[in-house]
Each structure stands twice: as structure tokens, then as C-alpha cells.
Tab-separated table of C-alpha atoms in Angstrom:
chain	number	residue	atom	x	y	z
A	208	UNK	CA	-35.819	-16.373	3.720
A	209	UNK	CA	-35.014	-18.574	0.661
A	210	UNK	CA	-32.243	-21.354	2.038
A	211	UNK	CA	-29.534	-23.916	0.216
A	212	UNK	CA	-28.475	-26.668	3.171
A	213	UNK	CA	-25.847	-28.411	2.765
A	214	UNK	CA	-23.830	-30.361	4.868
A	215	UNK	CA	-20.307	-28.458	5.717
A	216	UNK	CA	-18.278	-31.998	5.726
A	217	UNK	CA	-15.578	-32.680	5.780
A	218	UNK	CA	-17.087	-35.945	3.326
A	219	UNK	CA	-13.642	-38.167	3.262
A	220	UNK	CA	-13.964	-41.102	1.048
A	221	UNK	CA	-11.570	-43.280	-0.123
A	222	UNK	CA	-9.775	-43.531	-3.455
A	223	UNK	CA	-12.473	-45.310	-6.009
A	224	UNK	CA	-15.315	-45.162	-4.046
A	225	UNK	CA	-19.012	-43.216	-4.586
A	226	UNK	CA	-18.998	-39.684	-3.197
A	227	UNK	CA	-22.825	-38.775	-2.028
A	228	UNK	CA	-23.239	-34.891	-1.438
A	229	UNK	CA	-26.451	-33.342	-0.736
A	230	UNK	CA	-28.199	-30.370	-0.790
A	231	UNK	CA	-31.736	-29.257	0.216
A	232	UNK	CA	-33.435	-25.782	-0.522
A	233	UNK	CA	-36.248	-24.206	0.484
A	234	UNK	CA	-38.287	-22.174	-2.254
A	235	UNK	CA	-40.743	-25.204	-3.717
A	236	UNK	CA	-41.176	-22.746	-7.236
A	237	UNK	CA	-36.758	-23.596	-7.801
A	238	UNK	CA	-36.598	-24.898	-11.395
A	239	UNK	CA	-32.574	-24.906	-11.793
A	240	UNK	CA	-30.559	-26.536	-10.060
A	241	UNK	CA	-26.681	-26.517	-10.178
A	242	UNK	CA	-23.434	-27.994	-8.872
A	243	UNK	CA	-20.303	-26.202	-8.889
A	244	UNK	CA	-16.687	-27.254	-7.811
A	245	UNK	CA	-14.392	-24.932	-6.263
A	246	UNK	CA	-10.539	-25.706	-5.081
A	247	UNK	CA	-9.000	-23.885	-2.759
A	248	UNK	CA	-7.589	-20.554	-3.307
A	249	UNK	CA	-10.162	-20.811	-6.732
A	250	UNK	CA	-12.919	-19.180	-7.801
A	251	UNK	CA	-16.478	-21.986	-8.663
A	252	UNK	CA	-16.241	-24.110	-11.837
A	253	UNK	CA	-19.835	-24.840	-13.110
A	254	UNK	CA	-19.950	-29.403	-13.205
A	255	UNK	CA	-23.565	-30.104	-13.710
A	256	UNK	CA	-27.087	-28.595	-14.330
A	257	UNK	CA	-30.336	-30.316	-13.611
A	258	UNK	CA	-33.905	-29.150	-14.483
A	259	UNK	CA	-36.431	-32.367	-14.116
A	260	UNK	CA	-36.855	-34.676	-11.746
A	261	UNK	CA	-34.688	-37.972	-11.667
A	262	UNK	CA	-30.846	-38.123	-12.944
A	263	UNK	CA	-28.397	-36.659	-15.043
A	264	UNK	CA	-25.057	-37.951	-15.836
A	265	UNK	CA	-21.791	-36.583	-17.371
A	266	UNK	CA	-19.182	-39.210	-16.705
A	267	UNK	CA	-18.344	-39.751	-13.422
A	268	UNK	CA	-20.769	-37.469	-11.914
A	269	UNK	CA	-24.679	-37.871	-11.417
A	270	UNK	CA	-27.354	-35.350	-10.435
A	271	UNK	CA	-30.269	-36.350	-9.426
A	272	UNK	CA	-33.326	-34.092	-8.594
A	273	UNK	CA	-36.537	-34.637	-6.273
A	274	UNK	CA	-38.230	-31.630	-6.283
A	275	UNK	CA	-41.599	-33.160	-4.277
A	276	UNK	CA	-38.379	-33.373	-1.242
A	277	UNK	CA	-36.757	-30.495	-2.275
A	278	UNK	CA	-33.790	-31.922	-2.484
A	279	UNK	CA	-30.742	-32.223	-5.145
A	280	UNK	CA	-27.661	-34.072	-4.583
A	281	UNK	CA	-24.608	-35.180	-6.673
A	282	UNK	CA	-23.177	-38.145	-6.855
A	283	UNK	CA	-18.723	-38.998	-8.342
A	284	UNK	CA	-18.610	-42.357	-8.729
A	285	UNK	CA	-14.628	-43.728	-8.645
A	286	UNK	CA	-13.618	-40.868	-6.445
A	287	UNK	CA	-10.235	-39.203	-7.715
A	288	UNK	CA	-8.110	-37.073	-4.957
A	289	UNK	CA	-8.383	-34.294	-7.849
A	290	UNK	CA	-12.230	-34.814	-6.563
A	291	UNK	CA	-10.679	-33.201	-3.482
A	292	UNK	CA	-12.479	-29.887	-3.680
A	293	UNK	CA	-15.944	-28.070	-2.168
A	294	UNK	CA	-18.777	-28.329	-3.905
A	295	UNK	CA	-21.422	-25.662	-4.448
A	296	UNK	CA	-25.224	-26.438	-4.696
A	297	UNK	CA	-26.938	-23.597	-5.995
A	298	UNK	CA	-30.667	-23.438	-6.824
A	299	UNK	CA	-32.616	-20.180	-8.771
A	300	UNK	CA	-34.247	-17.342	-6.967
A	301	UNK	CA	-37.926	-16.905	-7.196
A	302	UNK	CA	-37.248	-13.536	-9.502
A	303	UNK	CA	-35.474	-15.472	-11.583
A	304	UNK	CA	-32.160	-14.100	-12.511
A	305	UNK	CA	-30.213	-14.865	-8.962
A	306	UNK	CA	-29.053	-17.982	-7.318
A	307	UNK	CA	-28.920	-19.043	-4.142
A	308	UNK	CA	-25.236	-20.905	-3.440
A	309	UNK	CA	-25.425	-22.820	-0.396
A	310	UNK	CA	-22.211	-22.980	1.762
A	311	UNK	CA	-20.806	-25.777	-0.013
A	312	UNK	CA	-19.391	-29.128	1.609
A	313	UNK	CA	-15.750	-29.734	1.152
A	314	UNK	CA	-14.955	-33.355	0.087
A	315	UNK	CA	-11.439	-35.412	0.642
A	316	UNK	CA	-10.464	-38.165	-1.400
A	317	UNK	CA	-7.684	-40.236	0.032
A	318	UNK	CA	-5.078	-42.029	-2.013
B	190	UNK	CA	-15.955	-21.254	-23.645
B	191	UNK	CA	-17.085	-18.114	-21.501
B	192	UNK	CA	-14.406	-16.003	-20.176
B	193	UNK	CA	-15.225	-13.474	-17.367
B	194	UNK	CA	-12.124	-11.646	-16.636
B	195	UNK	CA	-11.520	-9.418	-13.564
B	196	UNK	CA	-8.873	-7.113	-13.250
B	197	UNK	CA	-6.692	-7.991	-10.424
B	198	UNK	CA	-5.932	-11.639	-8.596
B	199	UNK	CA	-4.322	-9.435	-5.891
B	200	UNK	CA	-4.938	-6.179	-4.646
B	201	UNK	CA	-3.883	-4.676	-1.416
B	202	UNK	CA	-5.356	-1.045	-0.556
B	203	UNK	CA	-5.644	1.666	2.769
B	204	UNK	CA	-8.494	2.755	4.691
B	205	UNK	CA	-10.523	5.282	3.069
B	206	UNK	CA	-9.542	4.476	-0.237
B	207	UNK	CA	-12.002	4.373	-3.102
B	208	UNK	CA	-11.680	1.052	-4.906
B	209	UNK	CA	-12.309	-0.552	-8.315
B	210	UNK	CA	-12.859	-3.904	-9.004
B	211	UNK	CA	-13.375	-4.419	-12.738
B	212	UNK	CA	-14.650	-7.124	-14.137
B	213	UNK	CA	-15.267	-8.065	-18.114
B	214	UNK	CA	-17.285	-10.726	-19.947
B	215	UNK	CA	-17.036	-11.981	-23.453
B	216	UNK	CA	-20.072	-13.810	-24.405
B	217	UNK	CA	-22.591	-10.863	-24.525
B	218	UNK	CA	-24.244	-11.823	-21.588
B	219	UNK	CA	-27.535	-9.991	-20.150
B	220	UNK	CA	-26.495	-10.540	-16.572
B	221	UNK	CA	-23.476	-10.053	-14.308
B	222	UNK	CA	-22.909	-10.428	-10.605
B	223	UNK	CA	-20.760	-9.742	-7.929
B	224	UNK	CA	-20.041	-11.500	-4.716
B	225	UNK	CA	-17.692	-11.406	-1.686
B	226	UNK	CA	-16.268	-15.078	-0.087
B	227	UNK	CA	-15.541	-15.152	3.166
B	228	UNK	CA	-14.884	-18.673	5.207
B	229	UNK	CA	-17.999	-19.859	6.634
B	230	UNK	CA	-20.178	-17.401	4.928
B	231	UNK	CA	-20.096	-18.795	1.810
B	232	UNK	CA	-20.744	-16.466	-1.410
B	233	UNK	CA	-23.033	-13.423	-0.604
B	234	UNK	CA	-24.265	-11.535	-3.214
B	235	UNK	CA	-23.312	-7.993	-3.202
B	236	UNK	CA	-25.063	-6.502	-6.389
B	237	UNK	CA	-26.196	-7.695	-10.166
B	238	UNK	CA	-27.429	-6.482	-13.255
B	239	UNK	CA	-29.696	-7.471	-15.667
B	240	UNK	CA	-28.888	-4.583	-18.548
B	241	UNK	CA	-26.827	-1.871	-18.690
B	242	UNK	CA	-27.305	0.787	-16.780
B	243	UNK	CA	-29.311	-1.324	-14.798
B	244	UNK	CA	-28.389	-2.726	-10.931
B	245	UNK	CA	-30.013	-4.533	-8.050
B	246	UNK	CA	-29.144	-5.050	-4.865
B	247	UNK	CA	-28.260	-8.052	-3.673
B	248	UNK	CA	-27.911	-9.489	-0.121
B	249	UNK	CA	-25.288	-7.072	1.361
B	250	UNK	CA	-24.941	-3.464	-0.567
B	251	UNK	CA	-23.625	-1.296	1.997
B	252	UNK	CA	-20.270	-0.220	1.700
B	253	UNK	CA	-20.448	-0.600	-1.848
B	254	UNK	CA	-21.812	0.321	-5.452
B	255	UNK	CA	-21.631	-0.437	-8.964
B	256	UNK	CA	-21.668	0.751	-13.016
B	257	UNK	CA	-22.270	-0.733	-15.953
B	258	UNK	CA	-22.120	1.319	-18.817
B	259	UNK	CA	-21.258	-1.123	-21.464
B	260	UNK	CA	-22.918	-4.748	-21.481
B	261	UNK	CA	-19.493	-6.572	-20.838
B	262	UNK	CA	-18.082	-4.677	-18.122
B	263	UNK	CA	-19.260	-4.862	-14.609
B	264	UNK	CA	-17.616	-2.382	-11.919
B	265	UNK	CA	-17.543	-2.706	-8.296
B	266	UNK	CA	-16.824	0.047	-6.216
B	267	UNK	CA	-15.682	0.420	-2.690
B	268	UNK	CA	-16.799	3.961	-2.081
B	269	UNK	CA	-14.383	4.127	1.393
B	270	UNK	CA	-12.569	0.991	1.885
B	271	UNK	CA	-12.693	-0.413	5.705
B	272	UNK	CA	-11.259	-3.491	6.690
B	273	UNK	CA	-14.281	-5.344	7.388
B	274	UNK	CA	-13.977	-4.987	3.473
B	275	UNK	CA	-10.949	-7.611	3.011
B	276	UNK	CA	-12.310	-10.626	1.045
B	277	UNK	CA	-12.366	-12.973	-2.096
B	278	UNK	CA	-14.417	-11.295	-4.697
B	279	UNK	CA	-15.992	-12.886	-7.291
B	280	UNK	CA	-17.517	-11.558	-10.547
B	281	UNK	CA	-19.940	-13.643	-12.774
B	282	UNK	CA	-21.849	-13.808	-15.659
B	283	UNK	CA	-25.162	-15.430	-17.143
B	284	UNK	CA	-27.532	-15.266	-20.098
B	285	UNK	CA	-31.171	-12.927	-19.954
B	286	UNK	CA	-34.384	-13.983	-19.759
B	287	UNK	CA	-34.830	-16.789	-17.336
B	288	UNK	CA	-32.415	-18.031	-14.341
B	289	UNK	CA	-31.990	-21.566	-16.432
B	290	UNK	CA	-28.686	-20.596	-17.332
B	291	UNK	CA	-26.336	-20.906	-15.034
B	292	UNK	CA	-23.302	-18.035	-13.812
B	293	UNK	CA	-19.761	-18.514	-14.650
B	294	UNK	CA	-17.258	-16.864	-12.779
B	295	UNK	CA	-14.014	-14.853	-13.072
B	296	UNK	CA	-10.900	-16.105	-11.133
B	297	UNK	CA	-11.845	-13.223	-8.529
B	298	UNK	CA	-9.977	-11.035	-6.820
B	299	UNK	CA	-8.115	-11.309	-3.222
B	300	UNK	CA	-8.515	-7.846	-1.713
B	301	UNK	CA	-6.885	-6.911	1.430
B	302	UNK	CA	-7.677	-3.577	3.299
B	303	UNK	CA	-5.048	-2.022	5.499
């Protein structure tokens, strides 16, 4: 059974500081890896997309990739209460055209 | 930008019912999903497609079926709605050939069975 893990949260961090989320998966053959945000009552907004190993940035946020741990995780530097949202992990199926969402971890940024 | 539009934010239906969930993409993409949301399930994948005319199932089928006759629109059908059936559904879209590319999704649709 191909797995996502992530931790369920709630992650509270205050305003301005570095949110860590993390994910692990289980398949070793995953090649793409992605992070989506979804507020409440919404449906997931793609953020980031990671193939290789080490980081990726777009602004605030940061992806890095290990795929010797099998693990992905995103990090939002200067945390924003608009942060406040859960975040998706999802990494490919071993067919190919799926992915596998993990359950998401919901993150709260206090003012 | 992609837009993947479903039909309906809100839909409330009866036992028994048959029910449609439409759901339309604009950047001829190869593939298109759907999934259900439920709290502390997370997205489960009810059925994609790859072509037209062409489906898979995905992690939880029963209770349901799709078409796809044209290569933007995906249907979902609730062949006899029950209300085990009331849930967020989500439609998405993604680009052929490999699973690099990742979905984007619809605003879904809150369906409540009766």
C-alpha cells in the first residue's frame, strides 16, 4: 500500500517565524513531489513542485527533497496568518498518472 | 492559468436519485480526476482518465461511475445516491504522458444527500 505521512498538526507558529511541515512517503520509485495549500471551505491550490534532490524556492516558501529518506517537506519563512491554511503533500503513483495526497497538516499563524 | 470548472458549488439531492457532477477543463489536458473530501480521510480518489473514453478506477468506485466523451469534460455519476454519499467533491486536471505535471483542481462541489 503506497503511503503520504504527514503530521495532522495543528503546527501554530507565530507571526514572522519559519513554518517546518513534513511529509514522508513510501514508494522509493516517487519522482514528483508536490505541495498544495487548501483553506477551509476551498478546494487545493498547487504552491510548489520538486523533482531532484535538495531545495527549491519561490519566495517565501522552500521545498526541499531527500529521496535516499523518502522524505519532502516545505518550509514559509516569515509566517503570514494568510499562511493559516492545510497543506497537502502529494507524491506520484508508481503508474504514473495518479498522486498520492497525504492527509495534509493544518497550520496556524498567530498575529 | 488552468481553469477546471465544475458545475455546482452546492447541490442538495434525495435518496435514490441519479446524480451528475460535471466537471470541465480548458487547457486540453490528457488527464482528469475525481475525488471525494471527507474530514479525516483526506482526498480519495474515486475515478480518472487518461483519454477519452477512457476510465480507471481509483481507490473507492462503488457507488459511482463516470463518462468522458469529449477531452474537456469529465462526468461523475451517482448511479443511486445514499447518504453515505454526502461529501466535498473535487474534480482535477493534468497533462499526458508522465505524472511530472501536477493536478489542478476545480472549486468542487458540496453535495448533500437527503
Amino acid at each position: 500500500q503506497k503511503e503520504v505521512e504527514q503530521n495532522s498538526g495543528p503546527l501554530s507558529v507565530p507571526e514572522g517565524a519559519i513554518a517546518s511541515l513534513n511529509c514522508t512517503y513510501s514508494d522509493r520509485v516517487s519522482q514528483s513531489f508536490f505541495w498544495y495549500r487548501q483553506y477551509s471551505g476551498k478546494s487545493p491550490e498547487l504552491i510548489m513542485s520538486i523533482y531532484s534532490n535538495g531545495d527549491k524556492e519561490d519566495g517565501r516558501f522552500t521545498a526541499q527533497l531527500n529521496k535516499a529518506s523518502q522524505y519532502v517537506s516545505l518550509l514559509i519563512r516569515d509566517s503570514q496568518p494568510s499562511d493559516s491554511a492545510t497543506y497537502l503533500c502529494a507524491v506520484n503513483d508508481q503508474a504514473g498518472t495518479a498522486l498520492i495526497f497525504g492527509k495534509g497538516t493544518t497550520l496556524s499563524v498567530s498575529s | 492559468d488552468v481553469k477546471v470548472t465544475q458545475s455546482s458549488r452546492y447541490l442538495v439531492k434525495r435518496t435514490g436519485e441519479k446524480v451528475f457532477l460535471e466537471c470541465v477543463q480548458d487547457m486540453d489536458h490528457e488527464n482528469m480526476f475525481w475525488y471525494r473530501q471527507d474530514p479525516g480521510l483526506g482526498l480519495r480518489l474515486i475515478y480518472f482518465s487518461y483519454d477519452v473514453k477512457m476510465k480507471e478506477k481509483g481507490d473507492i468506485p462503488e457507488g459511482y461511475s463516470v463518462s468522458r466523451e469529449k477531452k474537456e469534460r469529465f462526468s461523475l455519476i451517482l448511479e443511486s445516491a445514499s447518504t453515505n454519499q454526502t461529501s466535498m467533491y473535487l474534480c482535477a486536471s493534468s497533462l499526458g504522458g508522465t505524472s511530472n505535471q501536477p493536478q489542478h483542481f476545480g472549486d468542487g462541489t458540496r453535495l448533500s444527500i437527503l
